[in-house]
């Protein structure tokens, strides 16, 4: 006869303390925790509808935005908001925010060619050039300056404004890389 893997009293305490988790106990005494779906169908639909508004209203550009702010906007709990991003959007909160900020920065680089990179960073919600640089590299593969050059070249601007030699094969490669990362 095998001895019990988990003391029944401990198992009962775990179940009472955290009813939203199902615990599977294996004979090797390892625990696998599986999250239940924390969103009901109406909560999910509301989150899907409101996340679009969150992006359209550019609420990600607030440099002090927190997950609790997003959850309040979506009308769901903090845990549900985190669950929604991680399980339905396959992205964590900070990556979700920074990805939207970078998309906005790319738009500004195209629309406002003379705008200072630091001003673009602040307008998009980054609180420093360093955080802007880090996010640019992560999401596009380019530094902010490299991204500016790439957007300048890939949007049909005149090359005479650039002080760099233009290699059409390199420009095409940069453009293709940018499109595949976008």
Tab-separated table of N, CA and C in Angstrom, residues 9-19:
chain	number	residue	atom	x	y	z
A	9	UNK	N	-5.338	17.026	5.594
A	9	UNK	CA	-5.586	18.306	6.260
A	9	UNK	C	-4.949	19.452	5.481
A	10	UNK	N	-3.724	19.221	5.004
A	10	UNK	CA	-3.034	20.249	4.221
A	10	UNK	C	-3.765	20.478	2.900
A	11	UNK	N	-4.194	19.407	2.259
A	11	UNK	CA	-4.918	19.527	0.996
A	11	UNK	C	-6.201	20.331	1.197
A	12	UNK	N	-6.914	20.090	2.293
A	12	UNK	CA	-8.148	20.816	2.576
A	12	UNK	C	-7.868	22.305	2.786
A	13	UNK	N	-6.798	22.624	3.510
A	13	UNK	CA	-6.421	24.024	3.733
A	13	UNK	C	-6.108	24.703	2.402
A	14	UNK	N	-5.371	24.017	1.544
A	14	UNK	CA	-5.030	24.582	0.230
A	14	UNK	C	-6.296	24.853	-0.576
A	15	UNK	N	-7.219	23.903	-0.590
A	15	UNK	CA	-8.459	24.066	-1.348
A	15	UNK	C	-9.312	25.208	-0.801
A	16	UNK	N	-9.341	25.381	0.519
A	16	UNK	CA	-10.121	26.459	1.119
A	16	UNK	C	-9.464	27.815	0.891
A	17	UNK	N	-8.150	27.842	0.928
A	17	UNK	CA	-7.411	29.093	0.780
A	17	UNK	C	-7.448	29.614	-0.647
A	18	UNK	N	-7.346	28.727	-1.611
A	18	UNK	CA	-7.247	29.159	-2.996
A	18	UNK	C	-8.157	28.321	-3.887
A	19	UNK	N	-9.451	28.613	-3.902
A	19	UNK	CA	-10.386	27.797	-4.674
A	19	UNK	C	-10.257	27.981	-6.188
